[in-house]
Amino acid sequence: MKKTLTIYDFREEVAKYSENYKNQFSYEGLEALFNYLERCEEETGEEMEFDFIAICSDFKEYDNLEEIKQNYNNIETIEDLRNETQVIEIEGTDRLIIQVF
C-alpha cells in the first residue's frame, strides 16, 4: 500500500523526523530533491517507498562546489562531479545535492 505525496506532504513527513535528520536539507533543497525523486519515478515507471532516513543516507546537500571539493579530492569541476554521481542543482542558489559516493 503506497501513498502519493505532494511537495507539502513531503515537507510534513520530513518535519516529523528527529533533529538528526529533519535539518539535513534546506527548504529549497527539499523541493529540488522531491522533484528529482518524482522524475526518477516517472522515468522508471516505479513508485518509490518513502524512507527519509534512507534518503538522508543516499543524498547530501552542500553549500557550493567548493565545499564538495573539500570532501572529495578527485573533484575539481561540476563536470567531474556529474561524471561521478547524480547532481541536483538548487535553483537560484549555489547549493547542490549529490548522491553520496
Short mmCIF file of C-alpha atoms in Angstrom, two decimals:
data_model
loop_
_atom_site.label_atom_id
_atom_site.label_comp_id
_atom_site.label_asym_id
_atom_site.label_seq_id
_atom_site.Cartn_x
_atom_site.Cartn_y
_atom_site.Cartn_z
CA MET A 1 0.00 0.00 0.00
CA LYS A 2 1.51 3.32 -1.06
CA LYS A 3 0.57 6.93 -0.51
CA THR A 4 1.09 9.68 -3.08
CA LEU A 5 2.92 12.65 -1.59
CA THR A 6 2.76 16.23 -2.76
CA ILE A 7 5.65 18.59 -2.01
CA TYR A 8 3.64 19.80 1.00
CA ASP A 9 3.18 16.21 2.26
CA PHE A 10 6.87 15.52 1.66
CA ARG A 11 7.88 18.50 3.81
CA GLU A 12 5.38 17.49 6.53
CA GLU A 13 6.78 13.95 6.64
CA VAL A 14 10.33 15.28 6.89
CA ALA A 15 9.32 17.58 9.76
CA LYS A 16 8.37 14.50 11.80
CA TYR A 17 11.97 13.28 11.96
CA SER A 18 14.33 13.92 14.83
CA GLU A 19 16.77 16.81 14.89
CA ASN A 20 19.39 14.45 13.45
CA TYR A 21 17.58 14.27 10.12
CA LYS A 22 14.99 16.97 9.64
CA ASN A 23 17.56 19.73 9.01
CA GLN A 24 19.60 17.69 6.54
CA PHE A 25 18.21 19.69 3.59
CA SER A 26 17.25 23.32 3.14
CA TYR A 27 13.68 24.30 2.30
CA GLU A 28 14.66 24.80 -1.35
CA GLY A 29 16.76 21.64 -1.25
CA LEU A 30 13.79 19.55 -0.18
CA GLU A 31 11.82 20.83 -3.15
CA ALA A 32 14.68 20.10 -5.57
CA LEU A 33 15.10 16.62 -4.09
CA PHE A 34 11.35 15.93 -4.23
CA ASN A 35 11.26 16.97 -7.91
CA TYR A 36 14.28 14.78 -8.66
CA LEU A 37 12.71 11.74 -6.97
CA GLU A 38 9.43 12.30 -8.81
CA ARG A 39 11.29 12.43 -12.14
CA CYS A 40 13.03 9.17 -11.25
CA GLU A 41 9.65 7.56 -10.62
CA GLU A 42 8.30 8.84 -13.94
CA GLU A 43 11.38 7.69 -15.89
CA THR A 44 11.45 4.21 -14.37
CA GLY A 45 7.69 3.74 -14.05
CA GLU A 46 8.22 2.50 -10.48
CA GLU A 47 6.87 4.10 -7.33
CA MET A 48 9.34 4.64 -4.51
CA GLU A 49 8.72 3.83 -0.90
CA PHE A 50 9.16 6.94 1.29
CA ASP A 51 12.09 6.31 3.63
CA PHE A 52 13.60 9.60 4.72
CA ILE A 53 16.44 8.01 6.66
CA ALA A 54 17.48 6.15 3.50
CA ILE A 55 17.20 9.38 1.52
CA CYS A 56 19.46 11.09 4.07
CA SER A 57 21.97 8.26 3.69
CA ASP A 58 21.90 8.48 -0.11
CA PHE A 59 21.88 12.26 -0.63
CA LYS A 60 23.69 15.22 0.92
CA GLU A 61 23.25 18.95 0.41
CA TYR A 62 26.30 21.19 0.13
CA ASP A 63 26.51 24.99 0.17
CA ASN A 64 28.55 25.06 -3.02
CA LEU A 65 31.01 23.18 -5.21
CA GLU A 66 33.94 24.37 -3.08
CA GLU A 67 32.54 22.55 -0.06
CA ILE A 68 32.21 19.37 -2.13
CA LYS A 69 35.79 19.71 -3.35
CA GLN A 70 36.95 19.77 0.29
CA ASN A 71 35.32 16.37 0.83
CA TYR A 72 36.22 14.70 -2.47
CA ASN A 73 39.83 15.06 -3.65
CA ASN A 74 39.10 13.91 -7.20
CA ILE A 75 36.52 16.65 -7.89
CA GLU A 76 37.67 19.91 -9.48
CA THR A 77 34.69 20.94 -11.63
CA ILE A 78 30.95 20.41 -11.77
CA GLU A 79 31.57 18.14 -14.77
CA ASP A 80 33.89 15.97 -12.65
CA LEU A 81 31.12 15.73 -10.10
CA ARG A 82 28.48 14.83 -12.70
CA ASN A 83 30.79 12.09 -14.01
CA GLU A 84 30.90 10.55 -10.52
CA THR A 85 27.33 10.85 -9.25
CA GLN A 86 23.87 12.37 -9.56
CA VAL A 87 23.86 16.13 -9.05
CA ILE A 88 20.73 18.09 -8.15
CA GLU A 89 21.15 21.83 -8.58
CA ILE A 90 19.05 24.00 -6.29
CA GLU A 91 17.56 26.75 -8.40
CA GLY A 92 18.56 30.31 -7.53
CA THR A 93 21.44 29.22 -5.25
CA ASP A 94 24.96 27.81 -5.41
CA ARG A 95 23.84 24.86 -3.28
CA LEU A 96 23.95 21.33 -4.67
CA ILE A 97 22.58 18.00 -3.57
CA ILE A 98 24.59 14.98 -4.60
CA GLN A 99 24.06 11.28 -4.35
CA VAL A 100 26.74 10.20 -1.89
CA PHE A 101 29.55 8.17 -3.46
#
